[in-house]
Amino acid sequence: MVINLKLIQPLDHSKISSLKNLMPKFSGLPFAPGNKYSVAYQWGTVGLMYRKDKIKNMKPSLDVLFDPKSDGGPFLLLDSVREQIGIALKYLG
């Protein structure tokens, strides 16, 4: 839609020096043919970690973050809204 309305311009690949480092699996995806208007800028995962010596009965699940019945105890999260939304979307399927 934004492309059809000409609200964005095609990327100038000559100005993206790191484009040569793009892994082939992230190039020419169905939603970004030829990477004309978008290109992957990061890739990876954020996992759930805990100390087995401190939390004995931990069920490794995102339930500790989202299920009010879960007794996951205190936890820390990355200070990144983008990461938290990604975790929530993963949890919701």
PDB file of N, CA and C in Angstrom:
ATOM      1  N   MET A   1       0.821  -1.183   0.000  1.00  0.00           N
ATOM      2  CA  MET A   1       0.000   0.000   0.000  1.00  0.00           C
ATOM      3  C   MET A   1       0.874   1.259   0.000  1.00  0.00           C
ATOM      4  N   VAL A   2       1.842   1.318   0.918  1.00  0.00           N
ATOM      5  CA  VAL A   2       2.692   2.510   0.946  1.00  0.00           C
ATOM      6  C   VAL A   2       3.534   2.623  -0.320  1.00  0.00           C
ATOM      7  N   ILE A   3       3.846   1.482  -0.922  1.00  0.00           N
ATOM      8  CA  ILE A   3       4.594   1.504  -2.189  1.00  0.00           C
ATOM      9  C   ILE A   3       3.698   2.048  -3.298  1.00  0.00           C
ATOM     10  N   ASN A   4       2.475   1.524  -3.374  1.00  0.00           N
ATOM     11  CA  ASN A   4       1.537   1.974  -4.414  1.00  0.00           C
ATOM     12  C   ASN A   4       1.203   3.452  -4.281  1.00  0.00           C
ATOM     13  N   LEU A   5       1.151   3.934  -3.055  1.00  0.00           N
ATOM     14  CA  LEU A   5       0.863   5.351  -2.819  1.00  0.00           C
ATOM     15  C   LEU A   5       2.116   6.217  -2.932  1.00  0.00           C
ATOM     16  N   LYS A   6       3.242   5.568  -3.226  1.00  0.00           N
ATOM     17  CA  LYS A   6       4.528   6.259  -3.372  1.00  0.00           C
ATOM     18  C   LYS A   6       4.904   7.048  -2.120  1.00  0.00           C
ATOM     19  N   LEU A   7       4.619   6.424  -0.967  1.00  0.00           N
ATOM     20  CA  LEU A   7       4.973   7.044   0.305  1.00  0.00           C
ATOM     21  C   LEU A   7       6.393   6.681   0.739  1.00  0.00           C
ATOM     22  N   ILE A   8       6.968   5.678   0.101  1.00  0.00           N
ATOM     23  CA  ILE A   8       8.366   5.323   0.353  1.00  0.00           C
ATOM     24  C   ILE A   8       9.092   5.197  -0.982  1.00  0.00           C
ATOM     25  N   GLN A   9      10.387   5.349  -0.929  1.00  0.00           N
ATOM     26  CA  GLN A   9      11.206   5.241  -2.133  1.00  0.00           C
ATOM     27  C   GLN A   9      12.001   3.942  -2.086  1.00  0.00           C
ATOM     28  N   PRO A  10      12.384   3.434  -3.245  1.00  0.00           N
ATOM     29  CA  PRO A  10      13.242   2.249  -3.254  1.00  0.00           C
ATOM     30  C   PRO A  10      14.572   2.551  -2.569  1.00  0.00           C
ATOM     31  N   LEU A  11      15.148   1.529  -1.970  1.00  0.00           N
ATOM     32  CA  LEU A  11      16.455   1.677  -1.332  1.00  0.00           C
ATOM     33  C   LEU A  11      17.534   1.872  -2.390  1.00  0.00           C
ATOM     34  N   ASP A  12      18.489   2.697  -2.088  1.00  0.00           N
ATOM     35  CA  ASP A  12      19.658   2.863  -2.951  1.00  0.00           C
ATOM     36  C   ASP A  12      20.730   1.917  -2.416  1.00  0.00           C
ATOM     37  N   HIS A  13      20.826   0.745  -3.014  1.00  0.00           N
ATOM     38  CA  HIS A  13      21.748  -0.286  -2.523  1.00  0.00           C
ATOM     39  C   HIS A  13      23.201   0.182  -2.523  1.00  0.00           C
ATOM     40  N   SER A  14      23.547   1.131  -3.371  1.00  0.00           N
ATOM     41  CA  SER A  14      24.930   1.622  -3.410  1.00  0.00           C
ATOM     42  C   SER A  14      25.294   2.390  -2.135  1.00  0.00           C
ATOM     43  N   LYS A  15      24.293   2.797  -1.379  1.00  0.00           N
ATOM     44  CA  LYS A  15      24.539   3.542  -0.137  1.00  0.00           C
ATOM     45  C   LYS A  15      24.456   2.658   1.107  1.00  0.00           C
ATOM     46  N   ILE A  16      24.248   1.366   0.907  1.00  0.00           N
ATOM     47  CA  ILE A  16      24.159   0.426   2.035  1.00  0.00           C
ATOM     48  C   ILE A  16      25.367  -0.503   1.946  1.00  0.00           C
ATOM     49  N   SER A  17      26.479  -0.057   2.514  1.00  0.00           N
ATOM     50  CA  SER A  17      27.740  -0.799   2.355  1.00  0.00           C
ATOM     51  C   SER A  17      27.686  -2.193   2.978  1.00  0.00           C
ATOM     52  N   SER A  18      26.896  -2.370   4.016  1.00  0.00           N
ATOM     53  CA  SER A  18      26.839  -3.679   4.684  1.00  0.00           C
ATOM     54  C   SER A  18      25.929  -4.672   3.965  1.00  0.00           C
ATOM     55  N   LEU A  19      25.283  -4.255   2.910  1.00  0.00           N
ATOM     56  CA  LEU A  19      24.385  -5.150   2.176  1.00  0.00           C
ATOM     57  C   LEU A  19      25.127  -6.379   1.645  1.00  0.00           C
ATOM     58  N   LYS A  20      26.405  -6.233   1.388  1.00  0.00           N
ATOM     59  CA  LYS A  20      27.204  -7.372   0.905  1.00  0.00           C
ATOM     60  C   LYS A  20      27.316  -8.473   1.963  1.00  0.00           C
ATOM     61  N   ASN A  21      27.053  -8.132   3.222  1.00  0.00           N
ATOM     62  CA  ASN A  21      27.130  -9.108   4.311  1.00  0.00           C
ATOM     63  C   ASN A  21      25.805  -9.824   4.567  1.00  0.00           C
ATOM     64  N   LEU A  22      24.777  -9.462   3.827  1.00  0.00           N
ATOM     65  CA  LEU A  22      23.463 -10.060   4.025  1.00  0.00           C
ATOM     66  C   LEU A  22      23.496 -11.544   3.676  1.00  0.00           C
ATOM     67  N   MET A  23      23.055 -12.371   4.616  1.00  0.00           N
ATOM     68  CA  MET A  23      23.021 -13.812   4.369  1.00  0.00           C
ATOM     69  C   MET A  23      22.015 -14.108   3.260  1.00  0.00           C
ATOM     70  N   PRO A  24      22.346 -15.027   2.358  1.00  0.00           N
ATOM     71  CA  PRO A  24      21.455 -15.329   1.229  1.00  0.00           C
ATOM     72  C   PRO A  24      20.022 -15.662   1.646  1.00  0.00           C
ATOM     73  N   LYS A  25      19.844 -16.304   2.800  1.00  0.00           N
ATOM     74  CA  LYS A  25      18.483 -16.676   3.199  1.00  0.00           C
ATOM     75  C   LYS A  25      17.612 -15.469   3.528  1.00  0.00           C
ATOM     76  N   PHE A  26      18.230 -14.286   3.680  1.00  0.00           N
ATOM     77  CA  PHE A  26      17.463 -13.076   3.956  1.00  0.00           C
ATOM     78  C   PHE A  26      17.337 -12.175   2.732  1.00  0.00           C
ATOM     79  N   SER A  27      17.745 -12.668   1.605  1.00  0.00           N
ATOM     80  CA  SER A  27      17.707 -11.870   0.385  1.00  0.00           C
ATOM     81  C   SER A  27      16.548 -12.322  -0.501  1.00  0.00           C
ATOM     82  N   GLY A  28      15.817 -11.370  -1.025  1.00  0.00           N
ATOM     83  CA  GLY A  28      14.736 -11.684  -1.958  1.00  0.00           C
ATOM     84  C   GLY A  28      13.598 -12.477  -1.353  1.00  0.00           C
ATOM     85  N   LEU A  29      13.246 -12.170  -0.129  1.00  0.00           N
ATOM     86  CA  LEU A  29      12.123 -12.858   0.514  1.00  0.00           C
ATOM     87  C   LEU A  29      10.815 -12.476  -0.176  1.00  0.00           C
ATOM     88  N   PRO A  30       9.773 -13.313  -0.052  1.00  0.00           N
ATOM     89  CA  PRO A  30       8.514 -13.038  -0.757  1.00  0.00           C
ATOM     90  C   PRO A  30       7.942 -11.646  -0.484  1.00  0.00           C
ATOM     91  N   PHE A  31       8.141 -11.151   0.729  1.00  0.00           N
ATOM     92  CA  PHE A  31       7.601  -9.830   1.055  1.00  0.00           C
ATOM     93  C   PHE A  31       8.570  -8.702   0.678  1.00  0.00           C
ATOM     94  N   ALA A  32       9.774  -9.072   0.213  1.00  0.00           N
ATOM     95  CA  ALA A  32      10.767  -8.060  -0.148  1.00  0.00           C
ATOM     96  C   ALA A  32      11.549  -8.477  -1.388  1.00  0.00           C
ATOM     97  N   PRO A  33      10.869  -8.664  -2.520  1.00  0.00           N
ATOM     98  CA  PRO A  33      11.579  -9.110  -3.725  1.00  0.00           C
ATOM     99  C   PRO A  33      12.680  -8.126  -4.123  1.00  0.00           C
ATOM    100  N   GLY A  34      13.873  -8.695  -4.289  1.00  0.00           N
ATOM    101  CA  GLY A  34      15.013  -7.872  -4.679  1.00  0.00           C
ATOM    102  C   GLY A  34      15.467  -6.893  -3.616  1.00  0.00           C
ATOM    103  N   ASN A  35      14.904  -7.016  -2.435  1.00  0.00           N
ATOM    104  CA  ASN A  35      15.205  -6.067  -1.353  1.00  0.00           C
ATOM    105  C   ASN A  35      15.080  -4.625  -1.844  1.00  0.00           C
ATOM    106  N   LYS A  36      14.083  -4.417  -2.673  1.00  0.00           N
ATOM    107  CA  LYS A  36      13.903  -3.094  -3.272  1.00  0.00           C
ATOM    108  C   LYS A  36      13.479  -2.043  -2.244  1.00  0.00           C
ATOM    109  N   TYR A  37      12.608  -2.433  -1.304  1.00  0.00           N
ATOM    110  CA  TYR A  37      12.103  -1.473  -0.329  1.00  0.00           C
ATOM    111  C   TYR A  37      12.457  -1.811   1.114  1.00  0.00           C
ATOM    112  N   SER A  38      13.001  -2.970   1.331  1.00  0.00           N
ATOM    113  CA  SER A  38      13.368  -3.348   2.699  1.00  0.00           C
ATOM    114  C   SER A  38      14.507  -4.354   2.671  1.00  0.00           C
ATOM    115  N   VAL A  39      15.209  -4.420   3.790  1.00  0.00           N
ATOM    116  CA  VAL A  39      16.312  -5.363   3.922  1.00  0.00           C
ATOM    117  C   VAL A  39      16.445  -5.724   5.405  1.00  0.00           C
ATOM    118  N   ALA A  40      16.761  -6.970   5.671  1.00  0.00           N
ATOM    119  CA  ALA A  40      16.939  -7.403   7.061  1.00  0.00           C
ATOM    120  C   ALA A  40      18.094  -6.630   7.684  1.00  0.00           C
ATOM    121  N   TYR A  41      17.923  -6.215   8.914  1.00  0.00           N
ATOM    122  CA  TYR A  41      19.008  -5.497   9.577  1.00  0.00           C
ATOM    123  C   TYR A  41      19.509  -6.209  10.821  1.00  0.00           C
ATOM    124  N   GLN A  42      18.778  -7.199  11.294  1.00  0.00           N
ATOM    125  CA  GLN A  42      19.262  -7.996  12.419  1.00  0.00           C
ATOM    126  C   GLN A  42      18.587  -9.354  12.393  1.00  0.00           C
ATOM    127  N   TRP A  43      19.203 -10.289  13.074  1.00  0.00           N
ATOM    128  CA  TRP A  43      18.661 -11.638  13.114  1.00  0.00           C
ATOM    129  C   TRP A  43      19.162 -12.296  14.379  1.00  0.00           C
ATOM    130  N   GLY A  44      18.314 -13.055  15.011  1.00  0.00           N
ATOM    131  CA  GLY A  44      18.717 -13.770  16.212  1.00  0.00           C
ATOM    132  C   GLY A  44      17.517 -14.082  17.081  1.00  0.00           C
ATOM    133  N   THR A  45      17.813 -14.559  18.250  1.00  0.00           N
ATOM    134  CA  THR A  45      16.752 -14.905  19.181  1.00  0.00           C
ATOM    135  C   THR A  45      17.085 -14.388  20.564  1.00  0.00           C
ATOM    136  N   VAL A  46      16.061 -14.250  21.351  1.00  0.00           N
ATOM    137  CA  VAL A  46      16.214 -13.919  22.760  1.00  0.00           C
ATOM    138  C   VAL A  46      15.604 -15.075  23.522  1.00  0.00           C
ATOM    139  N   GLY A  47      16.380 -15.695  24.347  1.00  0.00           N
ATOM    140  CA  GLY A  47      15.899 -16.870  25.061  1.00  0.00           C
ATOM    141  C   GLY A  47      15.509 -16.566  26.493  1.00  0.00           C
ATOM    142  N   LEU A  48      15.014 -17.588  27.130  1.00  0.00           N
ATOM    143  CA  LEU A  48      14.647 -17.526  28.536  1.00  0.00           C
ATOM    144  C   LEU A  48      15.743 -18.251  29.307  1.00  0.00           C
ATOM    145  N   MET A  49      16.380 -17.550  30.213  1.00  0.00           N
ATOM    146  CA  MET A  49      17.463 -18.153  30.994  1.00  0.00           C
ATOM    147  C   MET A  49      17.112 -18.086  32.471  1.00  0.00           C
ATOM    148  N   TYR A  50      17.597 -19.055  33.201  1.00  0.00           N
ATOM    149  CA  TYR A  50      17.397 -19.052  34.648  1.00  0.00           C
ATOM    150  C   TYR A  50      18.512 -19.837  35.310  1.00  0.00           C
ATOM    151  N   ARG A  51      18.663 -19.635  36.610  1.00  0.00           N
ATOM    152  CA  ARG A  51      19.689 -20.345  37.370  1.00  0.00           C
ATOM    153  C   ARG A  51      19.056 -21.534  38.070  1.00  0.00           C
ATOM    154  N   LYS A  52      19.464 -22.720  37.658  1.00  0.00           N
ATOM    155  CA  LYS A  52      18.915 -23.947  38.243  1.00  0.00           C
ATOM    156  C   LYS A  52      19.214 -24.046  39.732  1.00  0.00           C
ATOM    157  N   ASP A  53      20.315 -23.448  40.166  1.00  0.00           N
ATOM    158  CA  ASP A  53      20.643 -23.503  41.593  1.00  0.00           C
ATOM    159  C   ASP A  53      19.749 -22.591  42.425  1.00  0.00           C
ATOM    160  N   LYS A  54      19.082 -21.641  41.788  1.00  0.00           N
ATOM    161  CA  LYS A  54      18.191 -20.711  42.497  1.00  0.00           C
ATOM    162  C   LYS A  54      16.713 -21.047  42.307  1.00  0.00           C
ATOM    163  N   ILE A  55      16.369 -21.563  41.143  1.00  0.00           N
ATOM    164  CA  ILE A  55      14.973 -21.899  40.844  1.00  0.00           C
ATOM    165  C   ILE A  55      14.929 -23.390  40.555  1.00  0.00           C
ATOM    166  N   LYS A  56      14.471 -24.154  41.523  1.00  0.00           N
ATOM    167  CA  LYS A  56      14.549 -25.616  41.449  1.00  0.00           C
ATOM    168  C   LYS A  56      13.493 -26.238  40.536  1.00  0.00           C
ATOM    169  N   ASN A  57      12.277 -25.743  40.560  1.00  0.00           N
ATOM    170  CA  ASN A  57      11.174 -26.384  39.838  1.00  0.00           C
ATOM    171  C   ASN A  57      10.741 -25.575  38.621  1.00  0.00           C
ATOM    172  N   MET A  58      11.692 -25.060  37.921  1.00  0.00           N
ATOM    173  CA  MET A  58      11.385 -24.220  36.760  1.00  0.00           C
ATOM    174  C   MET A  58      10.984 -25.066  35.562  1.00  0.00           C
ATOM    175  N   LYS A  59       9.831 -24.749  35.004  1.00  0.00           N
ATOM    176  CA  LYS A  59       9.413 -25.342  33.734  1.00  0.00           C
ATOM    177  C   LYS A  59       9.813 -24.332  32.659  1.00  0.00           C
ATOM    178  N   PRO A  60      10.811 -24.658  31.826  1.00  0.00           N
ATOM    179  CA  PRO A  60      11.262 -23.682  30.833  1.00  0.00           C
ATOM    180  C   PRO A  60      10.146 -23.319  29.851  1.00  0.00           C
ATOM    181  N   SER A  61       9.463 -22.255  30.135  1.00  0.00           N
ATOM    182  CA  SER A  61       8.334 -21.832  29.317  1.00  0.00           C
ATOM    183  C   SER A  61       8.144 -20.334  29.473  1.00  0.00           C
ATOM    184  N   LEU A  62       7.624 -19.716  28.442  1.00  0.00           N
ATOM    185  CA  LEU A  62       7.313 -18.292  28.537  1.00  0.00           C
ATOM    186  C   LEU A  62       6.127 -18.029  29.452  1.00  0.00           C
ATOM    187  N   ASP A  63       5.518 -19.103  29.967  1.00  0.00           N
ATOM    188  CA  ASP A  63       4.440 -18.939  30.950  1.00  0.00           C
ATOM    189  C   ASP A  63       4.903 -18.097  32.134  1.00  0.00           C
ATOM    190  N   VAL A  64       6.175 -18.202  32.500  1.00  0.00           N
ATOM    191  CA  VAL A  64       6.665 -17.440  33.653  1.00  0.00           C
ATOM    192  C   VAL A  64       6.507 -15.940  33.433  1.00  0.00           C
ATOM    193  N   LEU A  65       6.438 -15.521  32.196  1.00  0.00           N
ATOM    194  CA  LEU A  65       6.267 -14.102  31.894  1.00  0.00           C
ATOM    195  C   LEU A  65       4.809 -13.692  31.744  1.00  0.00           C
ATOM    196  N   PHE A  66       3.984 -14.594  31.214  1.00  0.00           N
ATOM    197  CA  PHE A  66       2.639 -14.195  30.809  1.00  0.00           C
ATOM    198  C   PHE A  66       1.494 -14.840  31.580  1.00  0.00           C
ATOM    199  N   ASP A  67       1.717 -15.968  32.209  1.00  0.00           N
ATOM    200  CA  ASP A  67       0.643 -16.658  32.927  1.00  0.00           C
ATOM    201  C   ASP A  67       0.641 -16.211  34.384  1.00  0.00           C
ATOM    202  N   PRO A  68      -0.420 -15.512  34.822  1.00  0.00           N
ATOM    203  CA  PRO A  68      -0.460 -15.029  36.203  1.00  0.00           C
ATOM    204  C   PRO A  68      -0.412 -16.157  37.240  1.00  0.00           C
ATOM    205  N   LYS A  69      -0.779 -17.370  36.842  1.00  0.00           N
ATOM    206  CA  LYS A  69      -0.746 -18.502  37.777  1.00  0.00           C
ATOM    207  C   LYS A  69       0.670 -19.048  37.951  1.00  0.00           C
ATOM    208  N   SER A  70       1.549 -18.688  37.059  1.00  0.00           N
ATOM    209  CA  SER A  70       2.920 -19.187  37.120  1.00  0.00           C
ATOM    210  C   SER A  70       3.672 -18.500  38.250  1.00  0.00           C
ATOM    211  N   ASP A  71       4.467 -19.275  38.950  1.00  0.00           N
ATOM    212  CA  ASP A  71       5.272 -18.709  40.031  1.00  0.00           C
ATOM    213  C   ASP A  71       6.728 -18.681  39.596  1.00  0.00           C
ATOM    214  N   GLY A  72       6.992 -17.899  38.582  1.00  0.00           N
ATOM    215  CA  GLY A  72       8.344 -17.811  38.050  1.00  0.00           C
ATOM    216  C   GLY A  72       9.271 -16.963  38.890  1.00  0.00           C
ATOM    217  N   GLY A  73       8.705 -16.246  39.854  1.00  0.00           N
ATOM    218  CA  GLY A  73       9.539 -15.392  40.687  1.00  0.00           C
ATOM    219  C   GLY A  73       9.970 -14.147  39.940  1.00  0.00           C
ATOM    220  N   PRO A  74      10.851 -13.374  40.537  1.00  0.00           N
ATOM    221  CA  PRO A  74      11.312 -12.157  39.861  1.00  0.00           C
ATOM    222  C   PRO A  74      12.166 -12.510  38.646  1.00  0.00           C
ATOM    223  N   PHE A  75      12.104 -11.664  37.655  1.00  0.00           N
ATOM    224  CA  PHE A  75      12.890 -11.889  36.444  1.00  0.00           C
ATOM    225  C   PHE A  75      13.259 -10.548  35.832  1.00  0.00           C
ATOM    226  N   LEU A  76      14.207 -10.581  34.941  1.00  0.00           N
ATOM    227  CA  LEU A  76      14.644  -9.391  34.217  1.00  0.00           C
ATOM    228  C   LEU A  76      14.383  -9.586  32.737  1.00  0.00           C
ATOM    229  N   LEU A  77      14.116  -8.497  32.062  1.00  0.00           N
ATOM    230  CA  LEU A  77      13.918  -8.531  30.615  1.00  0.00           C
ATOM    231  C   LEU A  77      14.843  -7.510  29.967  1.00  0.00           C
ATOM    232  N   LEU A  78      15.181  -7.747  28.725  1.00  0.00           N
ATOM    233  CA  LEU A  78      15.945  -6.753  27.985  1.00  0.00           C
ATOM    234  C   LEU A  78      15.132  -5.469  27.896  1.00  0.00           C
ATOM    235  N   ASP A  79      15.800  -4.354  27.962  1.00  0.00           N
ATOM    236  CA  ASP A  79      15.134  -3.061  27.874  1.00  0.00           C
ATOM    237  C   ASP A  79      14.915  -2.713  26.400  1.00  0.00           C
ATOM    238  N   SER A  80      13.996  -3.460  25.784  1.00  0.00           N
ATOM    239  CA  SER A  80      13.737  -3.277  24.360  1.00  0.00           C
ATOM    240  C   SER A  80      12.288  -3.639  24.060  1.00  0.00           C
ATOM    241  N   VAL A  81      11.508  -2.650  23.721  1.00  0.00           N
ATOM    242  CA  VAL A  81      10.104  -2.893  23.384  1.00  0.00           C
ATOM    243  C   VAL A  81      10.004  -3.876  22.224  1.00  0.00           C
ATOM    244  N   ARG A  82      10.879  -3.738  21.244  1.00  0.00           N
ATOM    245  CA  ARG A  82      10.859  -4.622  20.076  1.00  0.00           C
ATOM    246  C   ARG A  82      11.035  -6.075  20.501  1.00  0.00           C
ATOM    247  N   GLU A  83      11.974  -6.341  21.399  1.00  0.00           N
ATOM    248  CA  GLU A  83      12.201  -7.710  21.862  1.00  0.00           C
ATOM    249  C   GLU A  83      10.997  -8.234  22.635  1.00  0.00           C
ATOM    250  N   GLN A  84      10.402  -7.392  23.457  1.00  0.00           N
ATOM    251  CA  GLN A  84       9.270  -7.837  24.275  1.00  0.00           C
ATOM    252  C   GLN A  84       8.046  -8.129  23.414  1.00  0.00           C
ATOM    253  N   ILE A  85       7.819  -7.329  22.407  1.00  0.00           N
ATOM    254  CA  ILE A  85       6.704  -7.604  21.494  1.00  0.00           C
ATOM    255  C   ILE A  85       6.956  -8.920  20.765  1.00  0.00           C
ATOM    256  N   GLY A  86       8.186  -9.143  20.332  1.00  0.00           N
ATOM    257  CA  GLY A  86       8.532 -10.406  19.671  1.00  0.00           C
ATOM    258  C   GLY A  86       8.299 -11.604  20.571  1.00  0.00           C
ATOM    259  N   ILE A  87       8.679 -11.487  21.838  1.00  0.00           N
ATOM    260  CA  ILE A  87       8.465 -12.577  22.797  1.00  0.00           C
ATOM    261  C   ILE A  87       6.968 -12.819  22.983  1.00  0.00           C
ATOM    262  N   ALA A  88       6.196 -11.745  23.117  1.00  0.00           N
ATOM    263  CA  ALA A  88       4.749 -11.888  23.293  1.00  0.00           C
ATOM    264  C   ALA A  88       4.114 -12.546  22.069  1.00  0.00           C
ATOM    265  N   LEU A  89       4.528 -12.145  20.884  1.00  0.00           N
ATOM    266  CA  LEU A  89       3.983 -12.750  19.663  1.00  0.00           C
ATOM    267  C   LEU A  89       4.340 -14.228  19.582  1.00  0.00           C
ATOM    268  N   LYS A  90       5.551 -14.575  19.958  1.00  0.00           N
ATOM    269  CA  LYS A  90       5.968 -15.982  19.973  1.00  0.00           C
ATOM    270  C   LYS A  90       5.109 -16.763  20.963  1.00  0.00           C
ATOM    271  N   TYR A  91       4.884 -16.197  22.127  1.00  0.00           N
ATOM    272  CA  TYR A  91       4.074 -16.850  23.157  1.00  0.00           C
ATOM    273  C   TYR A  91       2.642 -17.091  22.659  1.00  0.00           C
ATOM    274  N   LEU A  92       2.102 -16.112  21.961  1.00  0.00           N
ATOM    275  CA  LEU A  92       0.719 -16.211  21.478  1.00  0.00           C
ATOM    276  C   LEU A  92       0.583 -17.104  20.243  1.00  0.00           C
ATOM    277  N   GLY A  93       1.712 -17.535  19.687  1.00  0.00           N
ATOM    278  CA  GLY A  93       1.696 -18.445  18.542  1.00  0.00           C
ATOM    279  C   GLY A  93       1.653 -17.714  17.243  1.00  0.00           C
TER     280      GLY A  93
END
